[in-house]
Amino acid sequence: MDLGGDPPDQAALAWQRAARARERADRASLLAERYESLSGRLADAAFRRLAEMHHGTASRHRDAAELLEAHARRAGQWSRGEGPPPFFMTGVAEACGTESVAVTLVDHERNQLVTASSDQPAREAQDLEYILGEGPVQDAVVARAPVAASGGALSGRWPGYGPAVAALGIARVVAVPLEAPGECIGALAVFDPHPATASTALFSRIADALTRSVLLGGDAGPGLLGGIDRRAVVHQAAGVVAVQLDCSIGDALELVKARAFADGRSIGDVAADIVDRQLDLG
């Protein structure tokens, strides 16, 4: 999920994004203070509510700025040849107290559109949920509330996904919804968070910053979540299979998912092979 471009350009762009987030936080704080002052003088509940709203906005922008600043530091180190290529989701994982997180965006019918992961285990876990049709992200999106399970409860809650994700070495999963005004646009999944930071309140705060200030904000420019897995190629592959086997798109999609699960491969890789005519499910 790099920014794209040359290393120095990436670092500069990352710092610019972080600075803009800080500026938005400062503006929101000033507005909150102004409304607090008016509330105190006029004893007006409306001004108190406005102050609380702007305090929340300022907090959200500060959280986003911290994520962007961490990414900018990694981009700067990379530009000096001092570290690996920068990945924004790595910083999200660090903020959550783990190495493995994933953001999944869904459409109005709760179909997965794209995912962005911090590492391979997170990517594989999201593939499993997509293939098996059950898991924490789906439940968090439907309930619009945090979802968590660990140990034996994984299999109890998700008979297919639970054992499969445990086989990846993941013992605990938490998912919190990405809430936009009037709708849920996806979820943040956190895998094996450190016990000291395993707070759904913390994860919800990070998810809120991601949603309002990064994904839907002014800094959701091209490349910030580069390297995302788009599900469009999977649906394209389903179309190819539907024509080959003269079946419905829904049945074809299930065949693509089943093949990926049986082969132990990424569903994106299987779909790409089908579209490129390197794999025939007929």
PDB file of C-alpha atoms in Angstrom:
ATOM      1  CA  MET A   1       0.000   0.000   0.000  1.00  0.00           C
ATOM      2  CA  ASP A   2       2.690   2.420  -0.967  1.00  0.00           C
ATOM      3  CA  LEU A   3       2.051   5.888  -2.220  1.00  0.00           C
ATOM      4  CA  GLY A   4       3.419   5.372  -5.704  1.00  0.00           C
ATOM      5  CA  GLY A   5       6.257   7.320  -7.325  1.00  0.00           C
ATOM      6  CA  ASP A   6       9.888   7.790  -6.371  1.00  0.00           C
ATOM      7  CA  PRO A   7      10.906   7.451  -2.687  1.00  0.00           C
ATOM      8  CA  PRO A   8      11.543  11.203  -2.105  1.00  0.00           C
ATOM      9  CA  ASP A   9       8.181  12.023  -3.699  1.00  0.00           C
ATOM     10  CA  GLN A  10       6.434   9.480  -1.486  1.00  0.00           C
ATOM     11  CA  ALA A  11       7.941  10.933   1.676  1.00  0.00           C
ATOM     12  CA  ALA A  12       7.038  14.503   0.703  1.00  0.00           C
ATOM     13  CA  LEU A  13       3.477  13.547  -0.219  1.00  0.00           C
ATOM     14  CA  ALA A  14       3.049  11.606   3.018  1.00  0.00           C
ATOM     15  CA  TRP A  15       4.179  14.583   5.106  1.00  0.00           C
ATOM     16  CA  GLN A  16       1.840  16.878   3.164  1.00  0.00           C
ATOM     17  CA  ARG A  17      -1.094  14.592   3.914  1.00  0.00           C
ATOM     18  CA  ALA A  18      -0.153  14.439   7.592  1.00  0.00           C
ATOM     19  CA  ALA A  19       0.176  18.236   7.793  1.00  0.00           C
ATOM     20  CA  ARG A  20      -3.259  18.713   6.257  1.00  0.00           C
ATOM     21  CA  ALA A  21      -4.756  16.338   8.823  1.00  0.00           C
ATOM     22  CA  ARG A  22      -3.109  18.331  11.633  1.00  0.00           C
ATOM     23  CA  GLU A  23      -4.471  21.567  10.175  1.00  0.00           C
ATOM     24  CA  ARG A  24      -7.983  20.123  10.086  1.00  0.00           C
ATOM     25  CA  ALA A  25      -7.616  18.996  13.709  1.00  0.00           C
ATOM     26  CA  ASP A  26      -6.498  22.483  14.762  1.00  0.00           C
ATOM     27  CA  ARG A  27      -9.420  24.132  12.969  1.00  0.00           C
ATOM     28  CA  ALA A  28     -11.896  21.759  14.590  1.00  0.00           C
ATOM     29  CA  SER A  29     -10.370  22.416  18.025  1.00  0.00           C
ATOM     30  CA  LEU A  30     -10.698  26.182  17.562  1.00  0.00           C
ATOM     31  CA  LEU A  31     -14.346  25.793  16.590  1.00  0.00           C
ATOM     32  CA  ALA A  32     -14.966  23.561  19.606  1.00  0.00           C
ATOM     33  CA  GLU A  33     -13.428  26.153  21.926  1.00  0.00           C
ATOM     34  CA  ARG A  34     -15.526  28.913  20.359  1.00  0.00           C
ATOM     35  CA  TYR A  35     -18.753  26.965  20.854  1.00  0.00           C
ATOM     36  CA  GLU A  36     -17.769  26.065  24.416  1.00  0.00           C
ATOM     37  CA  SER A  37     -17.292  29.747  25.157  1.00  0.00           C
ATOM     38  CA  LEU A  38     -20.678  30.608  23.656  1.00  0.00           C
ATOM     39  CA  SER A  39     -22.300  27.768  25.568  1.00  0.00           C
ATOM     40  CA  GLY A  40     -20.863  29.051  28.835  1.00  0.00           C
ATOM     41  CA  ARG A  41     -22.042  32.597  28.240  1.00  0.00           C
ATOM     42  CA  LEU A  42     -25.483  31.775  26.850  1.00  0.00           C
ATOM     43  CA  ALA A  43     -26.192  28.441  28.603  1.00  0.00           C
ATOM     44  CA  ASP A  44     -27.302  27.062  25.239  1.00  0.00           C
ATOM     45  CA  ALA A  45     -27.438  23.269  24.820  1.00  0.00           C
ATOM     46  CA  ALA A  46     -27.093  23.600  21.040  1.00  0.00           C
ATOM     47  CA  PHE A  47     -23.682  25.222  21.428  1.00  0.00           C
ATOM     48  CA  ARG A  48     -22.631  22.447  23.824  1.00  0.00           C
ATOM     49  CA  ARG A  49     -23.588  19.837  21.235  1.00  0.00           C
ATOM     50  CA  LEU A  50     -21.654  21.706  18.544  1.00  0.00           C
ATOM     51  CA  ALA A  51     -18.618  21.879  20.826  1.00  0.00           C
ATOM     52  CA  GLU A  52     -18.778  18.122  21.463  1.00  0.00           C
ATOM     53  CA  MET A  53     -19.147  17.439  17.746  1.00  0.00           C
ATOM     54  CA  HIS A  54     -16.090  19.509  16.856  1.00  0.00           C
ATOM     55  CA  HIS A  55     -14.048  17.976  19.691  1.00  0.00           C
ATOM     56  CA  GLY A  56     -14.841  14.577  18.181  1.00  0.00           C
ATOM     57  CA  THR A  57     -13.856  15.786  14.728  1.00  0.00           C
ATOM     58  CA  ALA A  58     -10.570  17.167  16.060  1.00  0.00           C
ATOM     59  CA  SER A  59      -9.791  13.874  17.796  1.00  0.00           C
ATOM     60  CA  ARG A  60     -10.520  11.955  14.596  1.00  0.00           C
ATOM     61  CA  HIS A  61      -8.212  14.184  12.542  1.00  0.00           C
ATOM     62  CA  ARG A  62      -5.439  13.876  15.156  1.00  0.00           C
ATOM     63  CA  ASP A  63      -5.699  10.087  15.020  1.00  0.00           C
ATOM     64  CA  ALA A  64      -5.509  10.230  11.223  1.00  0.00           C
ATOM     65  CA  ALA A  65      -2.533  12.592  11.407  1.00  0.00           C
ATOM     66  CA  GLU A  66      -0.674  10.143  13.651  1.00  0.00           C
ATOM     67  CA  LEU A  67      -1.268   7.320  11.162  1.00  0.00           C
ATOM     68  CA  LEU A  68      -0.135   9.517   8.269  1.00  0.00           C
ATOM     69  CA  GLU A  69       2.918  10.793  10.170  1.00  0.00           C
ATOM     70  CA  ALA A  70       4.004   7.242  10.989  1.00  0.00           C
ATOM     71  CA  HIS A  71       3.685   6.427   7.304  1.00  0.00           C
ATOM     72  CA  ALA A  72       5.640   9.561   6.372  1.00  0.00           C
ATOM     73  CA  ARG A  73       8.496   8.558   8.681  1.00  0.00           C
ATOM     74  CA  ARG A  74       8.704   5.127   7.064  1.00  0.00           C
ATOM     75  CA  ALA A  75       8.602   6.723   3.611  1.00  0.00           C
ATOM     76  CA  GLY A  76      11.438   9.036   4.627  1.00  0.00           C
ATOM     77  CA  GLN A  77      13.539   6.145   5.903  1.00  0.00           C
ATOM     78  CA  TRP A  78      12.966   4.269   2.667  1.00  0.00           C
ATOM     79  CA  SER A  79      13.965   7.317   0.617  1.00  0.00           C
ATOM     80  CA  ARG A  80      17.295   7.288   2.477  1.00  0.00           C
ATOM     81  CA  GLY A  81      17.748   3.563   1.885  1.00  0.00           C
ATOM     82  CA  GLU A  82      17.219   2.798   5.578  1.00  0.00           C
ATOM     83  CA  GLY A  83      14.190   0.549   5.485  1.00  0.00           C
ATOM     84  CA  PRO A  84      11.711  -1.468   3.447  1.00  0.00           C
ATOM     85  CA  PRO A  85       9.137   0.107   1.119  1.00  0.00           C
ATOM     86  CA  PRO A  86       6.486   1.931   3.169  1.00  0.00           C
ATOM     87  CA  PHE A  87       3.046   0.402   3.580  1.00  0.00           C
ATOM     88  CA  PHE A  88       0.289   2.532   5.078  1.00  0.00           C
ATOM     89  CA  MET A  89      -1.515  -0.499   6.490  1.00  0.00           C
ATOM     90  CA  THR A  90       1.637  -1.413   8.431  1.00  0.00           C
ATOM     91  CA  GLY A  91       1.130   1.753  10.457  1.00  0.00           C
ATOM     92  CA  VAL A  92      -2.521   0.902  11.006  1.00  0.00           C
ATOM     93  CA  ALA A  93      -1.450  -2.509  12.311  1.00  0.00           C
ATOM     94  CA  GLU A  94       1.087  -0.924  14.670  1.00  0.00           C
ATOM     95  CA  ALA A  95      -1.556   1.458  16.009  1.00  0.00           C
ATOM     96  CA  CYS A  96      -3.762  -1.582  16.699  1.00  0.00           C
ATOM     97  CA  GLY A  97      -0.969  -3.406  18.530  1.00  0.00           C
ATOM     98  CA  THR A  98      -0.475  -6.198  16.008  1.00  0.00           C
ATOM     99  CA  GLU A  99       1.152  -7.030  12.681  1.00  0.00           C
ATOM    100  CA  SER A 100      -1.988  -8.155  10.864  1.00  0.00           C
ATOM    101  CA  VAL A 101      -4.930  -5.927   9.947  1.00  0.00           C
ATOM    102  CA  ALA A 102      -7.141  -5.540   6.906  1.00  0.00           C
ATOM    103  CA  VAL A 103      -9.606  -2.946   5.689  1.00  0.00           C
ATOM    104  CA  THR A 104     -12.483  -4.222   3.563  1.00  0.00           C
ATOM    105  CA  LEU A 105     -14.893  -1.962   1.679  1.00  0.00           C
ATOM    106  CA  VAL A 106     -18.342  -3.213   0.696  1.00  0.00           C
ATOM    107  CA  ASP A 107     -21.147  -2.027  -1.571  1.00  0.00           C
ATOM    108  CA  HIS A 108     -24.779  -1.367  -0.609  1.00  0.00           C
ATOM    109  CA  GLU A 109     -25.526  -5.092  -0.857  1.00  0.00           C
ATOM    110  CA  ARG A 110     -22.543  -5.880   1.410  1.00  0.00           C
ATOM    111  CA  ASN A 111     -20.498  -7.444  -1.356  1.00  0.00           C
ATOM    112  CA  GLN A 112     -16.753  -7.037  -0.930  1.00  0.00           C
ATOM    113  CA  LEU A 113     -15.320  -4.448  -3.312  1.00  0.00           C
ATOM    114  CA  VAL A 114     -11.693  -4.116  -2.228  1.00  0.00           C
ATOM    115  CA  THR A 115      -9.431  -5.129   0.621  1.00  0.00           C
ATOM    116  CA  ALA A 116      -6.139  -3.687   1.830  1.00  0.00           C
ATOM    117  CA  SER A 117      -3.976  -5.773   4.165  1.00  0.00           C
ATOM    118  CA  SER A 118      -0.864  -5.167   6.230  1.00  0.00           C
ATOM    119  CA  ASP A 119       0.688  -8.592   5.635  1.00  0.00           C
ATOM    120  CA  GLN A 120       0.150 -12.024   4.119  1.00  0.00           C
ATOM    121  CA  PRO A 121      -1.753 -13.597   7.062  1.00  0.00           C
ATOM    122  CA  ALA A 122      -4.267 -10.733   7.012  1.00  0.00           C
ATOM    123  CA  ARG A 123      -4.686 -11.051   3.259  1.00  0.00           C
ATOM    124  CA  GLU A 124      -5.215 -14.810   3.509  1.00  0.00           C
ATOM    125  CA  ALA A 125      -7.737 -14.353   6.322  1.00  0.00           C
ATOM    126  CA  GLN A 126      -9.738 -11.908   4.209  1.00  0.00           C
ATOM    127  CA  ASP A 127      -9.623 -14.278   1.254  1.00  0.00           C
ATOM    128  CA  LEU A 128     -11.008 -17.032   3.484  1.00  0.00           C
ATOM    129  CA  GLU A 129     -13.904 -14.860   4.600  1.00  0.00           C
ATOM    130  CA  TYR A 130     -14.709 -13.934   1.023  1.00  0.00           C
ATOM    131  CA  ILE A 131     -14.499 -17.544  -0.180  1.00  0.00           C
ATOM    132  CA  LEU A 132     -16.443 -19.099   2.694  1.00  0.00           C
ATOM    133  CA  GLY A 133     -19.080 -16.392   3.005  1.00  0.00           C
ATOM    134  CA  GLU A 134     -18.787 -15.981   6.762  1.00  0.00           C
ATOM    135  CA  GLY A 135     -16.540 -14.209   9.221  1.00  0.00           C
ATOM    136  CA  PRO A 136     -15.997 -11.165  11.421  1.00  0.00           C
ATOM    137  CA  VAL A 137     -16.076  -8.487   8.722  1.00  0.00           C
ATOM    138  CA  GLN A 138     -19.457  -9.623   7.418  1.00  0.00           C
ATOM    139  CA  ASP A 139     -20.878  -9.787  10.932  1.00  0.00           C
ATOM    140  CA  ALA A 140     -19.500  -6.359  11.879  1.00  0.00           C
ATOM    141  CA  VAL A 141     -20.968  -4.808   8.727  1.00  0.00           C
ATOM    142  CA  VAL A 142     -24.390  -6.419   9.247  1.00  0.00           C
ATOM    143  CA  ALA A 143     -24.566  -5.590  12.968  1.00  0.00           C
ATOM    144  CA  ARG A 144     -22.791  -2.230  12.571  1.00  0.00           C
ATOM    145  CA  ALA A 145     -21.084  -3.122  15.833  1.00  0.00           C
ATOM    146  CA  PRO A 146     -17.745  -4.610  16.925  1.00  0.00           C
ATOM    147  CA  VAL A 147     -17.331  -8.379  16.665  1.00  0.00           C
ATOM    148  CA  ALA A 148     -14.678 -10.445  18.463  1.00  0.00           C
ATOM    149  CA  ALA A 149     -13.875 -14.122  18.945  1.00  0.00           C
ATOM    150  CA  SER A 150     -10.880 -16.172  20.023  1.00  0.00           C
ATOM    151  CA  GLY A 151      -9.807 -19.753  20.606  1.00  0.00           C
ATOM    152  CA  GLY A 152     -12.573 -22.306  20.391  1.00  0.00           C
ATOM    153  CA  ALA A 153     -15.162 -19.559  19.970  1.00  0.00           C
ATOM    154  CA  LEU A 154     -13.836 -18.975  16.452  1.00  0.00           C
ATOM    155  CA  SER A 155     -15.102 -22.367  15.284  1.00  0.00           C
ATOM    156  CA  GLY A 156     -18.262 -22.078  17.339  1.00  0.00           C
ATOM    157  CA  ARG A 157     -19.218 -18.805  15.720  1.00  0.00           C
ATOM    158  CA  TRP A 158     -17.956 -19.526  12.202  1.00  0.00           C
ATOM    159  CA  PRO A 159     -17.854 -23.299  11.490  1.00  0.00           C
ATOM    160  CA  GLY A 160     -16.031 -22.852   8.185  1.00  0.00           C
ATOM    161  CA  TYR A 161     -14.003 -19.706   8.705  1.00  0.00           C
ATOM    162  CA  GLY A 162     -13.007 -20.444  12.319  1.00  0.00           C
ATOM    163  CA  PRO A 163     -10.947 -23.616  11.745  1.00  0.00           C
ATOM    164  CA  ALA A 164      -9.526 -22.227   8.502  1.00  0.00           C
ATOM    165  CA  VAL A 165      -8.307 -18.981  10.051  1.00  0.00           C
ATOM    166  CA  ALA A 166      -6.953 -20.884  13.056  1.00  0.00           C
ATOM    167  CA  ALA A 167      -4.932 -22.997  10.607  1.00  0.00           C
ATOM    168  CA  LEU A 168      -3.210 -19.760   9.559  1.00  0.00           C
ATOM    169  CA  GLY A 169      -1.971 -19.414  13.135  1.00  0.00           C
ATOM    170  CA  ILE A 170      -4.495 -16.723  14.044  1.00  0.00           C
ATOM    171  CA  ALA A 171      -5.985 -17.161  17.524  1.00  0.00           C
ATOM    172  CA  ARG A 172      -8.081 -14.003  17.903  1.00  0.00           C
ATOM    173  CA  VAL A 173      -9.986 -11.747  15.527  1.00  0.00           C
ATOM    174  CA  VAL A 174     -11.733  -8.440  16.080  1.00  0.00           C
ATOM    175  CA  ALA A 175     -13.689  -6.491  13.472  1.00  0.00           C
ATOM    176  CA  VAL A 176     -15.172  -3.017  13.808  1.00  0.00           C
ATOM    177  CA  PRO A 177     -17.415  -1.312  11.239  1.00  0.00           C
ATOM    178  CA  LEU A 178     -16.334   1.620   9.097  1.00  0.00           C
ATOM    179  CA  GLU A 179     -19.235   3.990   9.709  1.00  0.00           C
ATOM    180  CA  ALA A 180     -20.032   6.769   7.262  1.00  0.00           C
ATOM    181  CA  PRO A 181     -23.016   9.112   7.629  1.00  0.00           C
ATOM    182  CA  GLY A 182     -26.091   6.935   7.222  1.00  0.00           C
ATOM    183  CA  GLU A 183     -24.292   3.783   6.124  1.00  0.00           C
ATOM    184  CA  CYS A 184     -21.576   1.242   6.844  1.00  0.00           C
ATOM    185  CA  ILE A 185     -18.940   1.103   4.094  1.00  0.00           C
ATOM    186  CA  GLY A 186     -16.917  -1.836   5.398  1.00  0.00           C
ATOM    187  CA  ALA A 187     -14.891  -2.982   8.374  1.00  0.00           C
ATOM    188  CA  LEU A 188     -11.443  -2.976   9.924  1.00  0.00           C
ATOM    189  CA  ALA A 189     -10.327  -6.497  10.893  1.00  0.00           C
ATOM    190  CA  VAL A 190      -7.607  -6.921  13.516  1.00  0.00           C
ATOM    191  CA  PHE A 191      -5.868 -10.266  13.915  1.00  0.00           C
ATOM    192  CA  ASP A 192      -4.095 -11.382  17.111  1.00  0.00           C
ATOM    193  CA  PRO A 193      -3.851  -7.951  18.747  1.00  0.00           C
ATOM    194  CA  HIS A 194      -1.522  -7.639  21.733  1.00  0.00           C
ATOM    195  CA  PRO A 195      -3.524  -8.112  24.959  1.00  0.00           C
ATOM    196  CA  ALA A 196      -2.462  -4.687  26.233  1.00  0.00           C
ATOM    197  CA  THR A 197      -4.026  -2.963  23.223  1.00  0.00           C
ATOM    198  CA  ALA A 198      -6.902  -5.357  22.489  1.00  0.00           C
ATOM    199  CA  SER A 199      -9.594  -2.751  23.030  1.00  0.00           C
ATOM    200  CA  THR A 200     -12.548  -2.527  20.676  1.00  0.00           C
ATOM    201  CA  ALA A 201     -12.838   1.131  21.702  1.00  0.00           C
ATOM    202  CA  LEU A 202      -9.315   1.762  20.369  1.00  0.00           C
ATOM    203  CA  PHE A 203     -10.022  -0.151  17.159  1.00  0.00           C
ATOM    204  CA  SER A 204     -13.289   1.742  16.663  1.00  0.00           C
ATOM    205  CA  ARG A 205     -11.447   5.043  17.077  1.00  0.00           C
ATOM    206  CA  ILE A 206      -8.865   4.019  14.491  1.00  0.00           C
ATOM    207  CA  ALA A 207     -11.624   2.819  12.154  1.00  0.00           C
ATOM    208  CA  ASP A 208     -13.395   6.156  12.547  1.00  0.00           C
ATOM    209  CA  ALA A 209     -10.212   8.052  11.679  1.00  0.00           C
ATOM    210  CA  LEU A 210      -9.645   5.822   8.661  1.00  0.00           C
ATOM    211  CA  THR A 211     -13.203   6.271   7.423  1.00  0.00           C
ATOM    212  CA  ARG A 212     -13.805   9.974   7.930  1.00  0.00           C
ATOM    213  CA  SER A 213     -10.300  11.411   7.497  1.00  0.00           C
ATOM    214  CA  VAL A 214      -8.527   9.001   5.134  1.00  0.00           C
ATOM    215  CA  LEU A 215     -10.893   6.865   3.044  1.00  0.00           C
ATOM    216  CA  LEU A 216     -13.594   9.513   2.635  1.00  0.00           C
ATOM    217  CA  GLY A 217     -11.488  12.567   3.410  1.00  0.00           C
ATOM    218  CA  GLY A 218      -9.334  14.821   1.314  1.00  0.00           C
ATOM    219  CA  ASP A 219      -6.284  12.578   1.664  1.00  0.00           C
ATOM    220  CA  ALA A 220      -7.718   9.457   0.059  1.00  0.00           C
ATOM    221  CA  GLY A 221      -5.681  10.191  -3.042  1.00  0.00           C
ATOM    222  CA  PRO A 222      -4.472   7.547  -5.485  1.00  0.00           C
ATOM    223  CA  GLY A 223      -1.852   5.233  -4.049  1.00  0.00           C
ATOM    224  CA  LEU A 224      -2.372   5.710  -0.315  1.00  0.00           C
ATOM    225  CA  LEU A 225      -3.860   2.226  -0.107  1.00  0.00           C
ATOM    226  CA  GLY A 226      -1.950   0.990  -3.150  1.00  0.00           C
ATOM    227  CA  GLY A 227      -1.676  -2.757  -3.604  1.00  0.00           C
ATOM    228  CA  ILE A 228      -5.297  -3.343  -2.673  1.00  0.00           C
ATOM    229  CA  ASP A 229      -7.082  -6.505  -3.762  1.00  0.00           C
ATOM    230  CA  ARG A 230      -9.986  -5.622  -6.033  1.00  0.00           C
ATOM    231  CA  ARG A 231     -12.777  -8.190  -6.281  1.00  0.00           C
ATOM    232  CA  ALA A 232     -13.760  -7.062  -9.797  1.00  0.00           C
ATOM    233  CA  VAL A 233     -11.439  -9.620 -11.397  1.00  0.00           C
ATOM    234  CA  VAL A 234     -13.182 -12.353  -9.397  1.00  0.00           C
ATOM    235  CA  HIS A 235     -16.551 -11.380 -10.837  1.00  0.00           C
ATOM    236  CA  GLN A 236     -14.991 -11.180 -14.291  1.00  0.00           C
ATOM    237  CA  ALA A 237     -13.712 -14.731 -13.832  1.00  0.00           C
ATOM    238  CA  ALA A 238     -17.183 -15.825 -12.730  1.00  0.00           C
ATOM    239  CA  GLY A 239     -18.530 -14.445 -15.995  1.00  0.00           C
ATOM    240  CA  VAL A 240     -15.988 -16.464 -17.965  1.00  0.00           C
ATOM    241  CA  VAL A 241     -16.879 -19.653 -16.069  1.00  0.00           C
ATOM    242  CA  ALA A 242     -20.614 -19.007 -16.471  1.00  0.00           C
ATOM    243  CA  VAL A 243     -20.191 -18.885 -20.246  1.00  0.00           C
ATOM    244  CA  GLN A 244     -17.939 -21.952 -20.317  1.00  0.00           C
ATOM    245  CA  LEU A 245     -20.253 -24.096 -18.193  1.00  0.00           C
ATOM    246  CA  ASP A 246     -23.576 -22.521 -19.167  1.00  0.00           C
ATOM    247  CA  CYS A 247     -24.459 -21.822 -15.541  1.00  0.00           C
ATOM    248  CA  SER A 248     -25.569 -18.794 -13.532  1.00  0.00           C
ATOM    249  CA  ILE A 249     -23.102 -16.129 -12.403  1.00  0.00           C
ATOM    250  CA  GLY A 250     -23.855 -17.047  -8.800  1.00  0.00           C
ATOM    251  CA  ASP A 251     -23.009 -20.711  -9.370  1.00  0.00           C
ATOM    252  CA  ALA A 252     -19.899 -19.746 -11.318  1.00  0.00           C
ATOM    253  CA  LEU A 253     -18.721 -17.494  -8.490  1.00  0.00           C
ATOM    254  CA  GLU A 254     -19.099 -20.357  -6.023  1.00  0.00           C
ATOM    255  CA  LEU A 255     -17.033 -22.583  -8.337  1.00  0.00           C
ATOM    256  CA  VAL A 256     -14.243 -19.994  -8.467  1.00  0.00           C
ATOM    257  CA  LYS A 257     -14.258 -19.681  -4.676  1.00  0.00           C
ATOM    258  CA  ALA A 258     -14.284 -23.462  -4.233  1.00  0.00           C
ATOM    259  CA  ARG A 259     -11.323 -23.883  -6.586  1.00  0.00           C
ATOM    260  CA  ALA A 260      -9.296 -21.271  -4.704  1.00  0.00           C
ATOM    261  CA  PHE A 261     -10.094 -22.925  -1.370  1.00  0.00           C
ATOM    262  CA  ALA A 262      -9.310 -26.427  -2.657  1.00  0.00           C
ATOM    263  CA  ASP A 263      -6.002 -25.313  -4.187  1.00  0.00           C
ATOM    264  CA  GLY A 264      -5.023 -23.214  -1.179  1.00  0.00           C
ATOM    265  CA  ARG A 265      -4.451 -20.212  -3.440  1.00  0.00           C
ATOM    266  CA  SER A 266      -5.457 -16.578  -3.360  1.00  0.00           C
ATOM    267  CA  ILE A 267      -8.844 -16.138  -4.999  1.00  0.00           C
ATOM    268  CA  GLY A 268      -7.415 -13.171  -6.878  1.00  0.00           C
ATOM    269  CA  ASP A 269      -4.685 -15.342  -8.388  1.00  0.00           C
ATOM    270  CA  VAL A 270      -7.163 -18.056  -9.372  1.00  0.00           C
ATOM    271  CA  ALA A 271      -9.485 -15.480 -10.926  1.00  0.00           C
ATOM    272  CA  ALA A 272      -6.636 -13.877 -12.858  1.00  0.00           C
ATOM    273  CA  ASP A 273      -5.640 -17.281 -14.262  1.00  0.00           C
ATOM    274  CA  ILE A 274      -9.225 -17.898 -15.387  1.00  0.00           C
ATOM    275  CA  VAL A 275      -9.494 -14.497 -17.054  1.00  0.00           C
ATOM    276  CA  ASP A 276      -6.097 -15.013 -18.737  1.00  0.00           C
ATOM    277  CA  ARG A 277      -7.301 -18.440 -19.961  1.00  0.00           C
ATOM    278  CA  GLN A 278      -4.553 -20.206 -18.008  1.00  0.00           C
ATOM    279  CA  LEU A 279      -7.081 -22.122 -15.909  1.00  0.00           C
ATOM    280  CA  ASP A 280     -10.240 -23.832 -17.149  1.00  0.00           C
ATOM    281  CA  LEU A 281     -12.828 -24.967 -14.603  1.00  0.00           C
ATOM    282  CA  GLY A 282     -14.735 -26.880 -17.285  1.00  0.00           C
TER     283      GLY A 282
END
